[in-house]
Short mmCIF file of C-alpha atoms in Angstrom, two decimals:
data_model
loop_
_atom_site.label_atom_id
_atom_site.label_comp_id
_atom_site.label_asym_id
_atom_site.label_seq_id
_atom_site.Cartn_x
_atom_site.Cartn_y
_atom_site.Cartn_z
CA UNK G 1 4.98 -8.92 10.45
CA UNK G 2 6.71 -5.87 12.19
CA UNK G 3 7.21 -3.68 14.55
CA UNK G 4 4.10 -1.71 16.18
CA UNK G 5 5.86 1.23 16.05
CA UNK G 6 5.72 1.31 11.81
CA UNK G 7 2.36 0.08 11.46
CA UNK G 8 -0.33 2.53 9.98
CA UNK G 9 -2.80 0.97 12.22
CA UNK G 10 -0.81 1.04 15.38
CA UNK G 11 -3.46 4.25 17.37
CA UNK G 12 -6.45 1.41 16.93
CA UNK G 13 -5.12 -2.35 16.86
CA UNK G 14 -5.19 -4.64 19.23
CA UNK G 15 -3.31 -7.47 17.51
CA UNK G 16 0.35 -7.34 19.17
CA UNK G 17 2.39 -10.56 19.62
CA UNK G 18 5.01 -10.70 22.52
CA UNK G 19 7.86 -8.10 22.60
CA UNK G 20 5.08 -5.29 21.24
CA UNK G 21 5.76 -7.35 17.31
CA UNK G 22 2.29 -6.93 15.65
CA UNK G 23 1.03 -9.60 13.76
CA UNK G 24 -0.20 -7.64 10.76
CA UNK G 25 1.42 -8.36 7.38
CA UNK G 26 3.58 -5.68 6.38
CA UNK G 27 4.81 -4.77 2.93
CA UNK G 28 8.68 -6.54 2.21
CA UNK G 29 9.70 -3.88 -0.52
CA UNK G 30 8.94 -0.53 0.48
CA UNK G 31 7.39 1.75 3.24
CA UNK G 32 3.35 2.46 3.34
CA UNK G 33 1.91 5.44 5.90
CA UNK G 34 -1.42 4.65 5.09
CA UNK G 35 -3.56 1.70 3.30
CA UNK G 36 -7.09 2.54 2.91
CA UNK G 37 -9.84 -0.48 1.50
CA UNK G 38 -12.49 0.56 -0.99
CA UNK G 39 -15.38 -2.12 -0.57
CA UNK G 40 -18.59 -2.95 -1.01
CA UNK G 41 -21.23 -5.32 -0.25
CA UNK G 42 -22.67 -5.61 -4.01
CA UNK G 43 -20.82 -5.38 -7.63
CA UNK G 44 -21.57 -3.25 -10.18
CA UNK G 45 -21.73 -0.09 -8.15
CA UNK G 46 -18.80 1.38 -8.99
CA UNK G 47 -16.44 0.43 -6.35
CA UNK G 48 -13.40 -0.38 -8.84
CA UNK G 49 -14.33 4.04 -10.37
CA UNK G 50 -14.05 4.91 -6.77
CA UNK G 51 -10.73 3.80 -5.88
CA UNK G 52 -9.03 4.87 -9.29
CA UNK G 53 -10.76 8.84 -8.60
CA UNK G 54 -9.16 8.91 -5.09
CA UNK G 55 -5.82 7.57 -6.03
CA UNK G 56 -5.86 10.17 -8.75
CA UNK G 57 -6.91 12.84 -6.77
CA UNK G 58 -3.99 12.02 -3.69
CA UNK G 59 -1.80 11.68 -6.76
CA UNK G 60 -2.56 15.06 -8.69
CA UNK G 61 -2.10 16.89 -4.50
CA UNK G 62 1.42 15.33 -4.57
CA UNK G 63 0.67 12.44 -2.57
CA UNK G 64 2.97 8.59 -3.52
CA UNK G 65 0.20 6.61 -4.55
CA UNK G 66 0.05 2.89 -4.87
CA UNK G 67 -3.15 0.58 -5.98
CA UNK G 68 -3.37 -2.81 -5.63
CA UNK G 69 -6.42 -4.57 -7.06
CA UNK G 70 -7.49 -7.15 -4.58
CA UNK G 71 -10.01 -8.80 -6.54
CA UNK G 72 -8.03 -11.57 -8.13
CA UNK G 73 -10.91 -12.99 -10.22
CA UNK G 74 -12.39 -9.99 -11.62
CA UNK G 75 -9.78 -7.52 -11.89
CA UNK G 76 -10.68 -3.72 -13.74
CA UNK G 77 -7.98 -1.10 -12.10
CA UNK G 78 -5.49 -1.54 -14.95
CA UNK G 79 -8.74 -0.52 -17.65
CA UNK G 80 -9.20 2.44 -15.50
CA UNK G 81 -5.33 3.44 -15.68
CA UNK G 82 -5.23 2.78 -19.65
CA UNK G 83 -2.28 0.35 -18.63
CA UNK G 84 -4.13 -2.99 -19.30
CA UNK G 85 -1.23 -3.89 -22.03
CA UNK G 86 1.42 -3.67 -19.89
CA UNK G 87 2.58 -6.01 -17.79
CA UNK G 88 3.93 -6.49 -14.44
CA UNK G 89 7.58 -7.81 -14.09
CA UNK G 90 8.34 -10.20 -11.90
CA UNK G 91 12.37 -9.22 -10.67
CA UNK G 92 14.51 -12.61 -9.44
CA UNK G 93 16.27 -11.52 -6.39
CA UNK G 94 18.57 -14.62 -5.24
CA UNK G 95 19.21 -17.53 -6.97
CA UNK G 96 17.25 -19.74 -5.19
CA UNK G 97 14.08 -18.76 -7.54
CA UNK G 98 12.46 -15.81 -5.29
CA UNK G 99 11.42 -12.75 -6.67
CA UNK G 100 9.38 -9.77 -6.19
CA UNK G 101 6.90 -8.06 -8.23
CA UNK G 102 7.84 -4.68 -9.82
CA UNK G 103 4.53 -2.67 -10.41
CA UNK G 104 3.28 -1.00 -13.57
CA UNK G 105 3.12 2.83 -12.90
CA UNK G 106 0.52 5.12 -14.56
CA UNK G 107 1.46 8.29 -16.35
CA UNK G 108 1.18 10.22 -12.79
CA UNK G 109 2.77 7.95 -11.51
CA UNK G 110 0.25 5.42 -9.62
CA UNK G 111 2.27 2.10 -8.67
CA UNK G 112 -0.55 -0.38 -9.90
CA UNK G 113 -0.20 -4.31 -9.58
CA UNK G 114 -3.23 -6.34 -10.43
CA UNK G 115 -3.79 -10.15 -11.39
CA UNK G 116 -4.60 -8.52 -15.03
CA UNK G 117 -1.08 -7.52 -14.93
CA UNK G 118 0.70 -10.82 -14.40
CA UNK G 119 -1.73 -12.90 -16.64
CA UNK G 120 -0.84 -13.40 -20.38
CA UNK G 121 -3.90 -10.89 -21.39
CA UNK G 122 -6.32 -9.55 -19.88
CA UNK G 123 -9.05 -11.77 -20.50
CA UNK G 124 -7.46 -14.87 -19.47
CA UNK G 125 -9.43 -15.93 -16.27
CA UNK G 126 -8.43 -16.78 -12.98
CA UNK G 127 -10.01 -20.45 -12.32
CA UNK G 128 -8.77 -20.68 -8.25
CA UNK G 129 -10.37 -21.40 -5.24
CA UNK G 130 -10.30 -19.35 -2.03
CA UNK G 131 -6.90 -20.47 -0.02
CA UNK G 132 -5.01 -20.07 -3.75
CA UNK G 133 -6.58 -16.73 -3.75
CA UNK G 134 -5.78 -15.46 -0.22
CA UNK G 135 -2.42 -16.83 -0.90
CA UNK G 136 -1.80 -14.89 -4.59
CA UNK G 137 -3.31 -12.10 -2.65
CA UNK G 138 -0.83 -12.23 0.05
CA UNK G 139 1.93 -12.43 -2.36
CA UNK G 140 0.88 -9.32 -4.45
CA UNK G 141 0.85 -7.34 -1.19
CA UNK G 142 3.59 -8.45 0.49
CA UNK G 143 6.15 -9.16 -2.70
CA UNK G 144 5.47 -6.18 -4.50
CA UNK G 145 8.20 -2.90 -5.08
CA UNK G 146 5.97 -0.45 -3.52
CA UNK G 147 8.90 1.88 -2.33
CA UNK G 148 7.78 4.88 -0.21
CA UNK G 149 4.45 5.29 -0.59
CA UNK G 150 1.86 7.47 1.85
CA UNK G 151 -1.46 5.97 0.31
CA UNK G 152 -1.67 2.42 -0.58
CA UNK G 153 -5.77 1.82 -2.23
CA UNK G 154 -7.06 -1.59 -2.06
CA UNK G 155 -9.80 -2.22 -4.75
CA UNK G 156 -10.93 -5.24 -2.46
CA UNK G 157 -14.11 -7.54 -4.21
CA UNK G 158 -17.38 -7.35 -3.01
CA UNK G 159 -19.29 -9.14 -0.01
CA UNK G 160 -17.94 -10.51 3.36
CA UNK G 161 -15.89 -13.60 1.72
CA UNK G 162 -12.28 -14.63 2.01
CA UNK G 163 -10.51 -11.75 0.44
CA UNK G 164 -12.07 -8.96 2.55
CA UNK G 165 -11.63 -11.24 5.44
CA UNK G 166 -8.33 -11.55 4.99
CA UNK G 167 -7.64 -7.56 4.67
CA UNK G 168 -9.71 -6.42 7.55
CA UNK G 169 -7.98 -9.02 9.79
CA UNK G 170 -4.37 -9.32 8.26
CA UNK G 171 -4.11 -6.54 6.59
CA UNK G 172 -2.72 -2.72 8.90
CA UNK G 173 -5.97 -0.91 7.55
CA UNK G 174 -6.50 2.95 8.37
CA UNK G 175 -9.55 2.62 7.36
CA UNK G 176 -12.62 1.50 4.59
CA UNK G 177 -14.28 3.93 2.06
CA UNK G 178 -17.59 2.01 1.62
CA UNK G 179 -19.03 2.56 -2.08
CA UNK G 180 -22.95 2.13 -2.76
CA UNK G 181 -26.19 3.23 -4.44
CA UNK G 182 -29.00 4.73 -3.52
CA UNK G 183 -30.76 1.45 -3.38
CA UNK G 184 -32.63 0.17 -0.84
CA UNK G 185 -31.57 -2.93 -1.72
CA UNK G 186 -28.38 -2.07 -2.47
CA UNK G 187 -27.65 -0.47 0.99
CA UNK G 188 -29.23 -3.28 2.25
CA UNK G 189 -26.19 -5.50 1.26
CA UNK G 190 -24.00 -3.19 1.92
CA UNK G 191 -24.88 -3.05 5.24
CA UNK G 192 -23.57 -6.74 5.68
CA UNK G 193 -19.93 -5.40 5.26
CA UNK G 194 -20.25 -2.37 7.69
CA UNK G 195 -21.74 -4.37 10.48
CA UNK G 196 -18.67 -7.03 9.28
CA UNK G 197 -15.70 -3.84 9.68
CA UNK G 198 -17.51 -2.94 12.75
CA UNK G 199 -17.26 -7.14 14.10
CA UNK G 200 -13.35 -6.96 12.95
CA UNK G 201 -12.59 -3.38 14.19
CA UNK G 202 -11.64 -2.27 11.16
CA UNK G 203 -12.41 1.96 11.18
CA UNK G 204 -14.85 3.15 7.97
CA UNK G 205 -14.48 6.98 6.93
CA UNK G 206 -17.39 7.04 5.29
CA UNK G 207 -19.34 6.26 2.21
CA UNK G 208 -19.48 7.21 -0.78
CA UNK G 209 -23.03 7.07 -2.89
CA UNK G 210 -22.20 6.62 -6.54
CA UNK G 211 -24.76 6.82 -9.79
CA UNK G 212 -26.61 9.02 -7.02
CA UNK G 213 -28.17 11.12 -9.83
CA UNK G 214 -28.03 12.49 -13.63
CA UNK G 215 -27.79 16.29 -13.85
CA UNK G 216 -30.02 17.91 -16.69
CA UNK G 217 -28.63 19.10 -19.77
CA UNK G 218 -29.50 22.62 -20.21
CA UNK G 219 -31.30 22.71 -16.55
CA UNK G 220 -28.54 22.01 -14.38
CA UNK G 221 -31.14 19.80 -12.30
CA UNK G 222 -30.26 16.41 -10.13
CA UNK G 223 -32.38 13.73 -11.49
CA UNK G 224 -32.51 10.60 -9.42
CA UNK G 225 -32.07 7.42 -11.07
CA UNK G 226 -32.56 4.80 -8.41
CA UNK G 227 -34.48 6.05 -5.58
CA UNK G 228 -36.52 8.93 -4.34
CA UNK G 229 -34.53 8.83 -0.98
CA UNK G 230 -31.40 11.11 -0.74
CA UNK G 231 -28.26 9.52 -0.46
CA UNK G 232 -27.97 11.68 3.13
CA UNK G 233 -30.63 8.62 3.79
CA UNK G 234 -29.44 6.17 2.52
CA UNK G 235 -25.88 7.01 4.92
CA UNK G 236 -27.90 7.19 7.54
CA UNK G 237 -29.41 3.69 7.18
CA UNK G 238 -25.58 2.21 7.19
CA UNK G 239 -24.64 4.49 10.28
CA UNK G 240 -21.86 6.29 7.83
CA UNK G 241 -20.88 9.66 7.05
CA UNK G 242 -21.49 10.88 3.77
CA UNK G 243 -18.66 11.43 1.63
CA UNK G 244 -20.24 12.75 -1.64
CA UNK G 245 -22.44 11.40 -3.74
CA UNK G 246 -21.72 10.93 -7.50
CA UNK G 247 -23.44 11.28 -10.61
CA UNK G 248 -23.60 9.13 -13.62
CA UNK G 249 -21.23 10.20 -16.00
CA UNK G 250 -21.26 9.38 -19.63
CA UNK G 251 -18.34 11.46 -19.83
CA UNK G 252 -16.36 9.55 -17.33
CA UNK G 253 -17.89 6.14 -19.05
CA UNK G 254 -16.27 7.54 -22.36
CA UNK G 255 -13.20 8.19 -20.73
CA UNK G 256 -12.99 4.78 -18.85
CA UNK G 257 -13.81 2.83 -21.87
CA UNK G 258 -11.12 5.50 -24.08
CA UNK G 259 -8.33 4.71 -21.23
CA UNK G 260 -7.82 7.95 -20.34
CA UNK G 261 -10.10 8.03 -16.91
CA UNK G 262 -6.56 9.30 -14.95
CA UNK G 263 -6.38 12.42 -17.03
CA UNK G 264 -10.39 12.96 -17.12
CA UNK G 265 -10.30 12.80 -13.33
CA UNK G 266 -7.23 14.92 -13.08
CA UNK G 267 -8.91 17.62 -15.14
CA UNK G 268 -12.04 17.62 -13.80
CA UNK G 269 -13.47 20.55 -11.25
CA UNK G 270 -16.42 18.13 -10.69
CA UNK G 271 -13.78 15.35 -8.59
CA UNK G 272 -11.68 18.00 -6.79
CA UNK G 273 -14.81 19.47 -5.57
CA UNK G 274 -16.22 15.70 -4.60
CA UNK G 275 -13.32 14.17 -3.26
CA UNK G 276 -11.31 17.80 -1.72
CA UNK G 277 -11.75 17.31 1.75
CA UNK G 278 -11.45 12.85 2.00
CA UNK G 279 -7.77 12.92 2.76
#
C-alpha cells in the first residue's frame, strides 16, 4: 500500500482507504510511473512476443524498462530475452531471513524476474494451486529490486482466473494491451477478459492482432492465415482500438528460438513502425 499521490493509477481509481492511503500494492524496492498488463483470453496467440516487442521498443527510445512474467506456471519471457540460464538472486536483507529478489537484466538493460528464473532450470514445473500462486505472485511484484523504472510489463496468463484477478484489482494498472487473432473464435474468448477489465475498471489501450497475416515473398502481398475478416473487424467486435496488427514471422520465430529476439526487435524497421506511436 501507499500513498495516492505515487500511484500510477491515481487519475482513474477509486480504491482509497481512510487518510487518502490507497489500497493498491505498491512495489517495496524501487519507484514504477507506469505498469501496463499484456493479456489475453486464449494461449498460444502470442501474448508472451507481445510484451517482450514493447518492452524492447520503450527500452531502445530510452525508456527504464522492467518485465515481470506473471504467469507462474508457464513462464516464456526469459526465452524471449536469451537469459533463460541465468538466474535470479535472491539478496538477504536482515537477519531475520527476509530478502528481496534482485532481477536478471537483459543486454539493454530490461529488469526481468520470472518463476523460470528462481527455479533450478527451466523446465522444472511449478505444481501449485491458486492462493500459492497469487501469493508467489505477490512476492515477485512486491519483493523485487525494480529501482526507478517508468514502464513496468506484466506478461499476465491467459483467461479471467486468479492471477489476472488479482492484477486488475490489486495491482495500480495504467492500463491492458489486449493480444489476439483474427479468429472468430479467438476474439470470442477474448472478449471474456475485456468485458472482465471493463467489470473491474481496469482502462484497455487497445489491442493488438497478432499472426494477422503472411506477406508474400517476392509480391509484397498480405495473405491471411486465419480469417477473411480484417483485424479492423475483429477490434471492432471487442469494442477496442486497433493497435497494429502483426504478421507471422519466421524470422522473428528464428530469432526467438536463437535467443536473440531483443536484438531482432531492436533492429527491425518492421516493430518501430508497428509499435511507434503505443507509448
Amino acid at each position: 500500500m501507499g500513498n495516492c499521490s505515487t500511484c500510477t493509477s491515481k487519475d482513474k481509481c477509486s480504491s482509497k482507504g481512510e487518510s487518502n492511503i490507497c489500497i493498491k500494492i505498491m512495489p517495496k524496492y524501487g519507484n514504477v510511473k507506469n505498469i501496463i498488463g499484456v493479456i489475453s483470453g486464449k494461449g498460444g496467440v502470442g501474448k508472451s512476443t507481445v510484451t517482450g516487442i514493447m518492452a524492447t521498443q520503450l527500452r531502445k527510445k530510452g525508456y527504464k524498462v522492467g518485465v515481470l512474467d506473471a504467469d507462474i506456471t508457464g513462464p516464456s519471457m526469459p526465452r524471449f530475452f536469451g537469459i533463460n540460464k541465468k538466474r535470479a538472486e535472491m539478496m538477504p536483507i536482515d537477519d531475520k531471513n527476509n530478502f528481496k529478489f534482485v532481477p536478471v537484466e537483459t543486454a539493454m538493460g530490461i529488469k526481468v524476474m520470472s518463476m523460470n528464473l528462481l527455479t533450478a532450470s527451466e523446465d522444472q514445473p511449478v505444481i501449485w494451486r491458486g492462493p500459492v500462486i497469487t501469493g508467489v505472485l505477490n512476492q515477485m511484484y512486491t519483493d523485487t529490486e525494480w529501482g526507478d523504472l517508468d514502464y513496468l510489463l506484466i506478461d499476465m496468463p491467459p483467461g479471467t482466473g486468479d492471477i489476472a484477478l488479482t492484477v486488475m484489482e490489486n495491482f495500480p494498472i495504467s492500463e491492458l494491451v489486449i493480444v489476439s487473432t483474427p479468429q472468430d473464435m479467438v476474439s470470442m474468448i477474448v472478449k471474456k477478459v475485456v468485458v472482465m477489465a471493463q467489470k473491474v475498471g481496469v482502462a484497455i489501450k487497445g489491442v493488438v492482432e497478432n499472426m494477422a497475416y503472411i506477406e508474400c515473398d517476392g509480391c509484397e502481398k498480405k495473405l491471411k492465415v486465419f480469417s477473411k475478416k480484417s483485424s479492423e473487424e475483429h477490434a471492432e467486435y471487442l469494442g477496442l482500438p486497433l493497435i497494429c496488427e502483426m504478421p507471422i514471422s519466421l524470422d522473428l520465430t528464428e530469432a526467438l528460438e536463437e535467443g536473440r529476439a531483443e536484438s531482432f526487435v531492436a533492429d527491425s524497421p518492421l516493430y518501430d513502425l508497428l509499435f511507434s506511436a503505443l507509448y
